Short mmCIF file of C-alpha atoms and ligand atoms in Angstrom, two decimals:
data_model
loop_
_atom_site.label_atom_id
_atom_site.label_comp_id
_atom_site.label_asym_id
_atom_site.label_seq_id
_atom_site.Cartn_x
_atom_site.Cartn_y
_atom_site.Cartn_z
CA UNK A 1 -35.88 17.90 21.40
CA UNK A 2 -33.31 16.86 23.43
CA UNK A 3 -31.87 12.86 22.18
CA UNK A 4 -31.15 14.25 18.94
CA UNK A 5 -28.44 15.92 20.94
CA UNK A 6 -25.08 14.18 20.09
CA UNK A 7 -23.19 12.62 22.45
CA UNK A 8 -19.77 13.87 21.30
CA UNK A 9 -18.92 17.18 19.69
CA UNK A 10 -15.17 17.13 18.25
CA UNK A 11 -13.70 21.11 17.69
CA UNK A 12 -10.96 22.86 16.67
CA UNK A 13 -9.13 20.10 15.08
CA UNK A 14 -7.68 19.13 11.09
CA UNK A 15 -10.30 16.75 10.91
CA UNK A 16 -9.50 13.89 8.05
CA UNK A 17 -12.17 12.65 6.17
CA UNK A 18 -11.06 10.78 3.64
CA UNK A 19 -13.01 11.92 0.84
CA UNK A 20 -10.97 13.46 -1.88
CA UNK A 21 -13.22 16.30 -2.96
CA UNK A 22 -13.07 17.70 0.53
CA UNK A 23 -10.46 16.11 2.88
CA UNK A 24 -10.85 18.17 5.77
CA UNK A 25 -12.82 19.42 8.10
CA UNK A 26 -12.67 21.40 11.74
CA UNK A 27 -15.74 19.36 13.57
CA UNK A 28 -17.58 16.59 13.75
CA UNK A 29 -20.09 15.01 16.00
CA UNK A 30 -21.52 11.98 17.22
CA UNK A 31 -25.20 10.09 18.23
CA UNK A 32 -25.10 6.85 18.89
CA UNK A 33 -23.01 4.75 16.93
CA UNK A 34 -22.79 6.59 13.76
CA UNK A 35 -21.59 9.99 12.81
CA UNK A 36 -24.33 12.88 12.96
CA UNK A 37 -22.09 15.62 11.30
CA UNK A 38 -18.80 16.59 9.56
CA UNK A 39 -18.31 20.73 9.82
CA UNK A 40 -17.39 24.05 10.47
CA UNK A 41 -16.76 24.29 14.78
CA UNK A 42 -19.95 26.62 14.12
CA UNK A 43 -22.33 23.98 12.53
CA UNK A 44 -21.74 20.82 14.65
CA UNK A 45 -21.28 22.96 17.71
CA UNK A 46 -24.97 23.32 17.65
CA UNK A 47 -25.52 19.84 17.51
CA UNK A 48 -24.55 19.98 21.22
CA UNK A 49 -26.71 19.58 24.07
CA UNK A 50 -26.33 19.77 28.51
CA UNK A 51 -24.58 15.59 28.06
CA UNK A 52 -22.87 15.98 25.36
CA UNK A 53 -19.43 15.00 25.52
CA UNK A 54 -17.54 17.86 23.95
CA UNK A 55 -13.76 18.10 23.50
CA UNK A 56 -11.79 21.26 21.80
CA UNK A 57 -9.41 19.19 19.29
CA UNK A 58 -6.42 22.40 19.60
CA UNK A 59 -5.47 21.76 15.93
CA UNK A 60 -5.29 17.63 16.00
CA UNK A 61 -5.94 15.28 13.58
CA UNK A 62 -8.51 12.83 13.99
CA UNK A 63 -9.11 9.80 11.72
CA UNK A 64 -11.76 7.52 11.08
CA UNK A 65 -9.87 4.62 12.79
CA UNK A 66 -7.53 2.13 10.77
CA UNK A 67 -7.67 -0.75 9.59
CA UNK A 68 -4.21 -3.66 9.91
CA UNK A 69 -5.40 -5.90 6.53
CA UNK A 70 -2.81 -8.56 7.54
CA UNK A 71 -2.30 -8.85 11.16
CA UNK A 72 -1.99 -11.97 13.62
CA UNK A 73 -3.39 -10.70 16.81
CA UNK A 74 -3.45 -13.91 19.31
CA UNK A 75 0.10 -14.84 17.89
CA UNK A 76 0.85 -10.89 18.52
CA UNK A 77 -0.82 -11.38 22.34
CA UNK A 78 0.67 -14.46 22.92
CA UNK A 79 3.91 -13.90 22.27
CA UNK A 80 3.42 -10.76 24.06
CA UNK A 81 2.53 -13.56 27.12
CA UNK A 82 4.71 -14.90 26.49
CA UNK A 83 8.81 -15.42 26.27
CA UNK A 84 8.96 -12.14 23.58
CA UNK A 85 11.87 -11.10 22.02
CA UNK A 86 10.66 -8.43 19.12
CA UNK A 87 12.25 -5.65 21.07
CA UNK A 88 15.55 -7.34 21.86
CA UNK A 89 18.89 -7.50 19.59
CA UNK A 90 21.18 -9.82 19.50
CA UNK A 91 22.27 -13.30 21.15
CA UNK A 92 23.22 -12.11 24.46
CA UNK A 93 20.80 -10.35 24.86
CA UNK A 94 17.74 -13.59 23.66
CA UNK A 95 19.91 -15.78 25.57
CA UNK A 96 19.38 -13.84 28.60
CA UNK A 97 15.79 -13.29 28.54
CA UNK A 98 15.18 -16.85 27.35
CA UNK A 99 17.83 -17.51 30.31
CA UNK A 100 15.41 -15.22 32.78
CA UNK A 101 12.14 -16.53 30.77
CA UNK A 102 12.79 -20.12 31.87
CA UNK A 103 14.46 -19.70 35.20
CA UNK A 104 10.80 -17.96 36.35
CA UNK A 105 8.46 -20.53 34.12
CA UNK A 106 10.23 -23.60 35.74
CA UNK A 107 6.66 -25.12 35.02
CA UNK A 108 6.44 -25.21 31.60
CA UNK A 109 7.32 -28.26 29.20
CA UNK A 110 8.29 -26.52 26.51
CA UNK A 111 10.41 -22.97 26.39
CA UNK A 112 7.83 -21.20 24.13
CA UNK A 113 7.90 -17.64 22.51
CA UNK A 114 9.98 -16.35 19.91
CA UNK A 115 10.45 -13.11 17.70
CA UNK A 116 14.28 -12.73 16.98
CA UNK A 117 15.66 -11.39 13.88
CA UNK A 118 17.58 -13.26 11.37
CA UNK A 119 19.83 -10.20 11.16
CA UNK A 120 21.11 -11.51 14.10
CA UNK A 121 22.90 -14.08 13.13
CA UNK A 122 25.75 -15.21 10.54
CA UNK A 123 23.32 -16.17 7.52
CA UNK A 124 20.52 -16.08 8.78
CA UNK A 125 20.65 -19.46 11.02
CA UNK A 126 21.01 -19.90 14.90
CA UNK A 127 22.30 -22.35 16.51
CA UNK A 128 21.15 -24.70 18.99
CA UNK A 129 23.98 -25.14 20.93
CA UNK A 130 23.67 -21.12 22.28
CA UNK A 131 20.05 -22.56 23.86
CA UNK A 132 21.25 -25.71 25.30
CA UNK A 133 23.80 -23.17 26.96
CA UNK A 134 20.23 -21.62 29.02
CA UNK A 135 18.33 -24.20 28.47
CA UNK A 136 20.04 -27.88 28.62
CA UNK A 137 16.74 -29.57 30.28
CA UNK A 138 13.33 -28.61 28.20
CA UNK A 139 12.82 -28.18 25.02
CA UNK A 140 12.75 -25.01 23.05
CA UNK A 141 10.78 -23.91 19.95
CA UNK A 142 11.13 -20.23 19.09
CA UNK A 143 10.25 -18.63 15.66
CA UNK A 144 12.17 -15.23 14.47
CA UNK A 145 9.76 -12.24 14.07
CA UNK A 146 8.60 -13.23 10.08
CA UNK A 147 7.62 -17.05 11.64
CA UNK A 148 9.81 -18.32 8.71
CA UNK A 149 11.78 -19.69 10.82
CA UNK A 150 12.31 -21.41 13.69
CA UNK A 151 15.40 -22.45 16.46
CA UNK A 152 15.45 -24.55 18.50
CA UNK A 153 17.35 -27.00 21.01
CA UNK A 154 18.95 -30.18 20.66
CA UNK A 155 16.72 -31.30 22.88
CA UNK A 156 13.81 -29.95 21.22
CA UNK A 157 14.98 -32.20 18.08
CA UNK A 158 15.07 -35.34 19.91
CA UNK A 159 11.57 -34.66 21.75
CA UNK A 160 10.73 -35.24 17.54
CA UNK A 161 13.26 -36.94 16.01
CA UNK A 162 15.29 -34.90 13.82
CA UNK A 163 18.75 -35.77 12.95
CA UNK A 164 21.55 -36.62 10.51
CA UNK A 165 18.82 -38.68 8.67
CA UNK A 166 15.78 -36.98 8.56
CA UNK A 167 14.60 -36.22 5.05
CA UNK A 168 13.92 -32.02 4.65
CA UNK A 169 10.07 -31.93 3.89
CA UNK A 170 8.98 -30.77 0.42
CA UNK A 171 8.02 -27.46 1.60
CA UNK A 172 10.64 -26.78 4.10
CA UNK A 173 14.35 -27.22 4.84
CA UNK A 174 16.54 -28.05 8.27
CA UNK A 175 18.98 -26.00 8.18
CA UNK A 176 22.23 -28.29 8.60
CA UNK A 177 26.17 -28.62 9.00
CA UNK A 178 28.30 -29.90 6.94
CA UNK A 179 28.22 -33.28 8.13
CA UNK A 180 24.21 -33.58 8.07
CA UNK A 181 23.77 -32.83 11.89
CA UNK A 182 21.03 -30.35 12.36
CA UNK A 183 22.24 -26.60 12.95
CA UNK A 184 19.40 -25.47 15.47
CA UNK A 185 17.30 -23.51 12.65
CA UNK A 186 14.52 -24.77 10.70
CA UNK A 187 12.98 -23.22 7.64
CA UNK A 188 8.81 -23.59 6.54
CA UNK A 189 7.63 -26.17 6.67
CA UNK A 190 10.45 -27.92 9.08
CA UNK A 191 9.67 -25.76 11.72
CA UNK A 192 6.35 -28.35 11.86
CA UNK A 193 9.02 -31.78 12.33
CA UNK A 194 9.45 -30.26 15.35
CA UNK A 195 5.78 -28.14 16.33
CA UNK A 196 3.68 -30.57 16.14
CA UNK A 197 5.17 -32.03 19.12
CA UNK A 198 4.13 -28.10 20.89
CA UNK A 199 1.73 -28.99 23.57
CA UNK A 200 -1.73 -26.64 21.29
CA UNK A 201 -1.69 -23.26 23.64
CA UNK A 202 -5.59 -23.82 25.57
CA UNK A 203 -8.55 -22.33 24.88
CA UNK A 204 -7.45 -20.14 27.31
CA UNK A 205 -4.41 -18.21 26.64
CA UNK A 206 -5.71 -17.94 23.27
CA UNK A 207 -8.27 -15.36 24.72
CA UNK A 208 -6.18 -13.48 27.08
CA UNK A 209 -3.43 -13.51 24.06
CA UNK A 210 -6.39 -11.89 21.91
CA UNK A 211 -7.63 -9.33 25.05
CA UNK A 212 -3.99 -8.25 24.75
CA UNK A 213 -3.86 -8.15 21.56
CA UNK A 214 -6.65 -5.96 20.97
CA UNK A 215 -5.86 -3.30 23.60
CA UNK A 216 -2.78 -2.99 22.08
CA UNK A 217 -4.08 -2.41 18.69
CA UNK A 218 -6.31 0.27 20.23
CA UNK A 219 -3.62 1.70 21.83
CA UNK A 220 -2.37 2.41 18.31
CA UNK A 221 -5.84 3.76 16.79
CA UNK A 222 -6.87 0.92 15.13
CA UNK A 223 -10.42 -0.30 15.30
CA UNK A 224 -10.66 -3.07 12.93
CA UNK A 225 -8.84 -5.67 11.48
CA UNK A 226 -8.08 -8.33 9.29
CA UNK A 227 -6.73 -11.82 10.99
CA UNK A 228 -4.60 -13.52 8.30
CA UNK A 229 -4.49 -16.75 9.06
CA UNK A 230 -7.31 -18.11 10.84
CA UNK A 231 -7.22 -21.44 12.67
CA UNK A 232 -10.72 -23.21 14.38
CA UNK A 233 -8.70 -22.67 17.98
CA UNK A 234 -8.15 -18.36 16.96
CA UNK A 235 -11.71 -18.20 15.95
CA UNK A 236 -12.43 -20.45 18.67
CA UNK A 237 -10.78 -17.36 20.62
CA UNK A 238 -13.69 -14.33 18.57
CA UNK A 239 -16.77 -16.12 18.88
CA UNK A 240 -15.82 -16.86 22.45
CA UNK A 241 -15.16 -13.06 23.18
CA UNK A 242 -17.55 -11.65 20.25
CA UNK A 243 -20.48 -13.68 22.38
CA UNK A 244 -18.86 -12.23 25.78
CA UNK A 245 -18.88 -8.59 24.10
CA UNK A 246 -15.01 -8.55 24.90
CA UNK A 247 -14.40 -8.50 20.83
CA UNK A 248 -14.35 -4.64 20.73
CA UNK A 249 -12.49 -3.93 17.23
CA UNK A 250 -14.66 -5.11 14.01
CA UNK A 251 -12.67 -8.84 12.34
CA UNK A 252 -12.46 -10.09 9.17
CA UNK A 253 -10.75 -13.82 9.89
CA UNK A 254 -9.21 -14.65 6.61
CA UNK A 255 -9.62 -19.43 7.44
CA UNK A 256 -6.24 -21.00 6.55
CA UNK A 257 -5.65 -22.97 3.27
CA UNK A 258 -3.93 -25.97 4.07
CA UNK A 259 -1.26 -26.68 1.64
CA UNK A 260 -0.80 -30.10 2.25
CA UNK A 261 -5.12 -30.96 1.04
CA UNK A 262 -7.14 -30.01 -2.57
CA UNK A 263 -10.30 -28.50 -3.17
CA UNK A 264 -12.24 -30.72 -0.78
CA UNK A 265 -10.70 -28.50 1.90
CA UNK A 266 -13.06 -26.34 0.84
CA UNK A 267 -16.88 -27.96 2.05
CA UNK A 268 -14.72 -27.58 5.70
CA UNK A 269 -14.28 -24.05 4.91
CA UNK A 270 -17.89 -23.73 3.69
CA UNK A 271 -18.84 -24.76 7.26
CA UNK A 272 -16.33 -23.01 9.07
CA UNK A 273 -17.55 -19.56 7.23
CA UNK A 274 -21.44 -20.25 8.64
CA UNK A 275 -20.10 -20.76 12.09
CA UNK A 276 -17.65 -18.17 11.95
CA UNK A 277 -20.14 -15.00 12.20
CA UNK A 278 -21.52 -13.29 15.57
CA UNK A 279 -21.26 -10.08 16.59
CA UNK A 280 -18.48 -8.27 15.11
CA UNK A 281 -16.53 -11.35 13.50
CA UNK A 282 -16.95 -13.32 9.78
CA UNK A 283 -14.55 -15.44 8.52
CA UNK A 284 -15.39 -14.41 5.06
CA UNK A 285 -12.11 -14.28 3.77
CA UNK A 286 -9.61 -17.61 2.64
CA UNK A 287 -5.37 -17.01 2.86
CA UNK A 288 -3.55 -19.03 0.58
CA UNK A 289 -0.32 -19.10 1.09
CA UNK A 290 0.95 -18.94 -2.15
CA UNK A 291 5.48 -19.42 -0.94
CA UNK A 292 7.40 -18.51 1.29
CA UNK A 293 10.67 -15.42 2.13
CA UNK A 294 13.08 -14.90 -0.30
CA UNK A 295 15.99 -14.33 3.37
CA UNK A 296 15.81 -18.59 3.19
CA UNK A 297 15.35 -19.00 -0.56
CA UNK A 298 11.19 -19.93 -0.07
CA UNK A 299 9.80 -16.77 -2.81
CA UNK A 300 8.57 -18.02 -5.64
CA UNK A 301 10.46 -16.32 -7.75
CA UNK A 302 10.71 -15.71 -11.85
CA UNK A 303 14.19 -16.19 -12.25
CA UNK A 304 16.64 -18.12 -10.14
CA UNK A 305 18.46 -16.64 -6.51
CA UNK A 306 22.17 -16.08 -7.05
CA UNK A 307 25.23 -16.95 -5.14
CA UNK A 308 27.60 -14.84 -3.24
CA UNK A 309 29.78 -14.90 -6.49
CA UNK A 310 26.52 -13.52 -8.40
CA UNK A 311 25.82 -16.28 -10.03
CA UNK A 312 22.49 -18.23 -10.82
CA UNK A 313 21.73 -20.96 -8.61
CA UNK A 314 19.17 -23.91 -9.07
CA UNK A 315 16.68 -22.34 -6.75
CA UNK A 316 14.08 -20.23 -7.42
CA UNK A 317 11.64 -20.90 -4.05
CA UNK A 318 8.76 -22.88 -3.63
CA UNK A 319 5.68 -22.40 -5.01
CA UNK A 320 3.36 -23.96 -1.52
CA UNK A 321 0.39 -24.19 -3.72
CA UNK A 322 1.02 -24.96 -7.04
CA UNK A 323 -1.01 -23.03 -9.69
CA UNK A 324 -3.37 -24.87 -11.29
CA UNK A 325 -4.72 -25.98 -7.35
CA UNK A 326 -4.16 -22.36 -6.84
CA UNK A 327 -6.31 -21.30 -10.15
CA UNK A 328 -9.21 -24.31 -9.42
CA UNK A 329 -9.56 -23.10 -5.55
CA UNK A 330 -9.73 -18.89 -6.59
CA UNK A 331 -12.90 -19.73 -9.16
CA UNK A 332 -14.57 -22.05 -6.23
CA UNK A 333 -13.98 -19.74 -3.46
CA UNK A 334 -15.26 -16.98 -5.20
CA UNK A 335 -18.21 -18.28 -6.39
CA UNK A 336 -18.53 -19.42 -2.88
CA UNK A 337 -18.32 -15.66 -2.17
CA UNK A 338 -15.39 -15.72 -0.37
CA UNK A 339 -12.80 -13.49 -0.40
CA UNK A 340 -9.59 -14.68 -1.49
CA UNK A 341 -6.26 -13.24 0.56
CA UNK A 342 -2.88 -14.92 -1.08
CA UNK A 343 0.25 -14.39 0.54
CA UNK A 344 2.51 -13.32 -2.85
CA UNK A 345 5.86 -12.16 -2.11
CA UNK A 346 7.88 -13.40 -4.74
CA UNK A 347 7.43 -11.69 -8.23
CA UNK A 348 6.24 -15.35 -9.55
CA UNK A 349 4.26 -16.18 -6.45
CA UNK A 350 1.94 -13.00 -7.57
CA UNK A 351 1.43 -13.45 -10.79
CA UNK A 352 0.22 -16.90 -9.59
CA UNK A 353 -1.84 -15.12 -7.55
CA UNK A 354 -3.23 -12.39 -10.09
CA UNK A 355 -3.81 -15.77 -12.94
CA UNK A 356 -5.93 -17.32 -10.61
CA UNK A 357 -8.40 -14.05 -9.84
CA UNK A 358 -8.11 -13.65 -13.74
CA UNK A 359 -9.28 -17.01 -13.67
CA UNK A 360 -11.79 -16.65 -11.83
CA UNK A 361 -12.74 -13.15 -13.38
CA UNK A 362 -13.26 -15.59 -16.55
CA UNK A 363 -15.62 -18.11 -14.91
CA UNK A 364 -17.59 -15.65 -12.67
CA UNK A 365 -17.89 -12.78 -14.46
CA UNK A 366 -17.10 -9.33 -11.64
CA UNK A 367 -17.64 -10.25 -8.18
CA UNK A 368 -17.52 -8.47 -5.22
CA UNK A 369 -14.82 -10.39 -3.40
CA UNK A 370 -12.29 -7.94 -3.57
CA UNK A 371 -9.27 -10.23 -3.68
CA UNK A 372 -6.23 -9.19 -2.67
CA UNK A 373 -2.44 -10.12 -2.24
CA UNK A 374 -0.10 -9.20 0.72
CA UNK A 375 3.10 -8.72 0.99
CA UNK A 376 4.43 -8.17 -2.54
CA UNK A 377 8.31 -8.08 -2.37
CA UNK A 378 8.93 -8.11 -5.84
CA UNK A 379 6.69 -7.60 -8.18
CA UNK A 380 7.48 -7.90 -11.78
CA UNK A 381 6.39 -4.93 -13.96
CA UNK A 382 4.81 -6.01 -16.22
CA UNK A 383 2.02 -7.58 -13.25
CA UNK A 384 1.66 -3.54 -12.36
CA UNK A 385 -1.51 -2.96 -14.74
CA UNK A 386 -2.58 -6.02 -13.41
CA UNK A 387 -3.93 -5.24 -10.24
CA UNK A 388 -6.38 -2.46 -11.16
CA UNK A 389 -7.32 -4.55 -14.52
CA UNK A 390 -8.67 -7.71 -12.27
CA UNK A 391 -9.89 -5.57 -9.28
CA UNK A 392 -7.50 -7.07 -7.18
CA UNK A 393 -6.41 -5.09 -4.42
CA UNK A 394 -2.49 -5.15 -3.17
CA UNK A 395 -1.71 -5.34 0.34
CA UNK A 396 1.56 -3.42 1.81
CA UNK A 397 3.13 -3.85 4.44
CA UNK A 398 5.10 -0.45 4.06
CA UNK A 399 7.45 -0.78 6.81
CA UNK A 400 9.30 -3.73 5.29
CA UNK A 401 10.54 -1.35 2.92
CA UNK A 402 14.18 -0.14 4.08
CA UNK A 403 17.27 -0.75 3.63
CA UNK A 404 18.20 -2.35 6.98
CA UNK A 405 20.56 -5.27 7.79
CA UNK A 406 18.37 -7.99 6.69
CA UNK A 407 18.13 -6.77 3.19
CA UNK A 408 21.67 -5.60 3.13
CA UNK A 409 23.00 -8.65 4.07
CA UNK A 410 20.21 -11.63 3.42
CA UNK A 411 18.36 -9.77 0.18
CA UNK A 412 20.41 -7.68 -2.16
CA UNK A 413 22.73 -10.19 -2.72
CA UNK A 414 20.13 -13.14 -3.67
CA UNK A 415 18.47 -11.12 -5.71
CA UNK A 416 20.44 -9.21 -7.31
CA UNK A 417 20.37 -5.65 -8.57
CA UNK A 418 17.92 -5.55 -11.41
CA UNK A 419 15.42 -7.69 -9.43
CA UNK A 420 16.26 -5.93 -6.27
CA UNK A 421 14.80 -2.79 -8.22
CA UNK A 422 11.50 -4.29 -7.74
CA UNK A 423 10.73 -3.93 -4.36
CA UNK A 424 7.47 -3.01 -2.56
CA UNK A 425 6.39 -0.79 -6.06
CA UNK A 426 3.30 1.04 -3.57
CA UNK A 427 4.19 4.12 -6.36
CA UNK A 428 4.38 2.36 -9.43
CA UNK A 429 1.23 0.23 -8.54
CA UNK A 430 -0.81 3.07 -7.56
CA UNK A 431 0.31 5.09 -10.60
CA UNK A 432 -1.29 2.70 -12.43
CA UNK A 433 -4.84 2.70 -10.60
CA UNK A 434 -4.40 -0.62 -8.40
CA UNK A 435 -6.49 0.62 -4.85
CA UNK A 436 -3.37 0.50 -2.33
CA UNK A 437 -4.36 -0.96 1.58
CA UNK A 438 -2.24 -1.51 4.33
CA UNK A 439 -1.74 -4.14 6.76
CA UNK A 440 1.58 -4.58 9.46
CA UNK A 441 1.56 -8.12 9.60
CA UNK A 442 2.74 -8.06 13.15
CA UNK A 443 3.85 -9.94 14.87
CA UNK A 444 6.47 -10.36 12.45
CA UNK A 445 7.65 -6.61 12.36
CA UNK A 446 5.78 -3.24 14.77
CA UNK A 447 1.47 -3.13 13.94
CA UNK A 448 2.16 0.71 14.46
CA UNK A 449 0.97 2.41 12.09
CA UNK A 450 2.51 6.29 12.09
CA UNK A 451 6.25 3.53 12.00
CA UNK A 452 4.65 2.25 9.29
CA UNK A 453 3.63 5.37 7.49
CA UNK A 454 6.84 6.92 8.00
CA UNK A 455 8.60 4.23 6.11
CA UNK A 456 5.28 4.31 3.24
CA UNK A 457 6.33 7.84 3.09
CA UNK A 458 10.61 7.92 3.17
CA UNK A 459 11.23 4.60 3.04
CA UNK A 460 13.55 5.07 5.81
CA UNK A 461 12.88 3.50 8.60
CA UNK A 462 12.31 5.10 12.25
CA UNK A 463 15.48 3.34 13.28
CA UNK A 464 17.93 4.36 10.67
CA UNK A 465 16.36 8.04 10.56
CA UNK A 466 19.61 9.97 9.43
CA UNK A 467 21.10 7.79 8.90
CA UNK A 468 20.37 5.71 5.83
CA UNK A 469 19.41 7.23 2.69
CA UNK A 470 16.09 5.91 1.62
CA UNK A 471 15.53 2.57 0.04
CA UNK A 472 14.15 2.90 -3.29
CA UNK A 473 13.06 6.89 -3.36
CA UNK A 474 10.81 7.02 -6.33
CA UNK A 475 8.79 3.72 -5.02
CA UNK A 476 7.60 6.48 -1.80
CA UNK A 477 3.71 7.78 -1.38
CA UNK A 478 2.91 10.84 -0.17
CA UNK A 479 1.48 10.65 3.39
CA UNK A 480 -2.37 10.85 1.98
CA UNK A 481 -2.33 7.87 0.12
CA UNK A 482 -0.56 6.21 3.28
CA UNK A 483 -3.21 6.86 5.48
CA UNK A 484 -5.77 7.12 2.90
CA UNK A 485 -4.87 3.16 2.57
CA UNK A 486 -4.84 2.64 6.08
CA UNK A 487 -8.14 3.92 7.11
CA UNK A 488 -10.56 4.19 3.30
CA UNK A 489 -8.84 1.34 1.67
CA UNK A 490 -8.79 -1.64 4.75
CA UNK A 491 -12.42 -0.91 5.84
CA UNK A 492 -12.26 -1.90 1.54
CA UNK A 493 -10.27 -4.47 1.35
CA UNK A 494 -12.25 -5.69 5.07
CA UNK A 495 -15.87 -5.35 3.33
CA UNK A 496 -16.70 -2.58 6.46
CA UNK A 497 -17.65 -0.02 3.71
CA UNK A 498 -19.64 1.67 6.88
CA UNK A 499 -16.21 2.02 8.13
CA UNK A 500 -13.13 3.94 6.97
CA UNK A 501 -13.86 8.05 6.23
CA UNK A 502 -15.37 9.91 8.22
CA UNK A 503 -18.72 11.08 6.57
CA UNK A 504 -22.18 11.98 8.23
CA UNK A 505 -24.23 8.49 8.58
CA UNK A 506 -20.60 5.84 8.52
CA UNK A 507 -20.33 3.81 12.24
CA UNK A 508 -17.82 6.07 14.31
CA UNK A 509 -14.64 4.49 13.78
CA UNK A 510 -12.02 6.91 14.86
CA UNK A 511 -9.11 7.73 16.26
CA UNK A 512 -7.20 11.41 17.76
CA UNK A 513 -3.80 11.73 17.25
CA UNK A 514 -1.37 13.87 19.64
CA UNK A 515 -0.88 16.68 17.26
CA UNK A 516 -0.94 17.64 13.62
CA UNK A 517 0.34 15.09 11.44
CA UNK A 518 0.57 16.69 8.40
CA UNK A 519 2.25 19.73 10.38
CA UNK A 520 6.17 18.51 9.54
CA UNK A 521 7.18 20.53 12.53
CA UNK A 522 5.30 18.51 15.00
CA UNK A 523 8.54 15.94 14.13
CA UNK A 524 8.69 12.34 12.29
CA UNK A 525 5.39 10.89 11.72
CA UNK A 526 6.69 7.75 13.82
CA UNK A 527 6.85 9.02 16.77
CA UNK A 528 2.44 9.93 16.86
CA UNK A 529 0.85 8.53 19.62
CA UNK A 530 -3.12 8.54 20.02
CA UNK A 531 -5.15 9.77 22.45
CA UNK A 532 -8.51 8.57 21.64
CA UNK A 533 -9.93 5.18 20.36
CA UNK A 534 -13.96 4.83 19.43
CA UNK A 535 -15.51 1.45 18.19
CA UNK A 536 -19.87 2.83 17.52
CA UNK A 537 -18.87 5.87 19.50
CA UNK A 538 -17.67 3.97 22.34
CA UNK A 539 -14.51 4.58 23.70
CA UNK A 540 -11.51 1.92 23.62
CA UNK A 541 -7.96 4.00 24.25
CA UNK A 542 -7.98 6.97 25.87
CA UNK A 543 -5.17 9.16 27.61
CA UNK A 544 -6.27 11.41 30.53
CA UNK A 545 -6.47 14.42 30.10
CA UNK A 546 -8.54 14.47 27.37
CA UNK A 547 -11.35 17.08 27.81
ZN1 LIG B 601 0.99 -12.64 7.75
#
């Protein structure tokens, strides 16, 4: 019967199934939105009919669509539409781009965008005077690429009434000159002193940003993601696109936990979940930001940061959510069926997050909420086994585990050698049985899964291939594990159990790569490109000439 014919047949490939017992297949067939068969060319070719699209893979790899388990698409998309500094390096280049953007956008009251790198400024501290030279008359507010610091000009500080006498907020710091004058960098919560004067992005801008981001992520083989910071404006954008049919990706929204409030916000979060399910979007996760970052001394550490002479300072970072509130919140959220998605970067934040999961397990028994801890820059060895024991997923950002300027200048000196060696312990976590999932944290760093997997496998960034040595090479993982983490692992974190592997009966979310990914002769993993991406069997990205 012709209606039993497949709609799509892929043959002659190296299909990574994600099933460890039969990792590879030659061919697959798609019927409707599902994978109809996976097997040999001979078996699968028999499913083709007169209207079936056939693609000869010529030895290329096909995988389940990649899933980014921690990403900020509205921010990334908006950044691509604003003053975009992510691809630039160095003060001169930044100022040239900012000046050009300001000149091209004379109607914009504020100059917004961002993406500069801490490593391009002494001490990670850009100065307002540099911005004043290119934009003297309008306020400028530019977060850096990891979103934890902002570079502002004098006009922005004046508008916000931030000057010498302004105290630091509890969850942030105003970088100052010796006499107390703000020098133009705002850390963490201090960004809010200025950002609350920034006009909110319009609904149309959010939607445009999201559409831009989605197209970009699909072009990288990504078919689903977890948005790691969903506020009402983000959710509105997702729901609008879901309603119009423009949302082609599958998206889990992690609703932002407002750390200035307590458990009373849970009622509102429950409402936002109830109103946040449409098409491929569902707001079933809650983002709990436990701490900051190492580079500016706000990651919560079990031991103090060191001064330039190597002696302990009085600072061991910040608990953005105190440990007891965190426990109570996670116990309650877990009981309500929410997934906890922690930003846990320093070893004290990791411990507090695991303690909170443990409290939830004790109070509620074993639930299927699949809590996950993102970032995991420093993990105390005593905590490695707890991920498996507690059913907490390790959400890795593999692109960060490299010896680059920011690591050498801003991280290694303040952590010291012993703690520095506990960074990004992906192999140690796997050895202790942890489920590894992967996410980019774009727009902090690249969303390209191939660049990230190359780094997971080599611990050398693509920018330093052949130049720098591997960073903590004992923590390298195998490509097959990285690929599994980015597909099946992240699908598990997203509760998208009908995706993540290539098996008959699963949804047809697939990526066709330009090469045999495991053939070392085909070049660095990070140079891989995606020829086509499918969601539910429908093309969402394709380069010409594939047939
Ligand atoms: Zn993030």
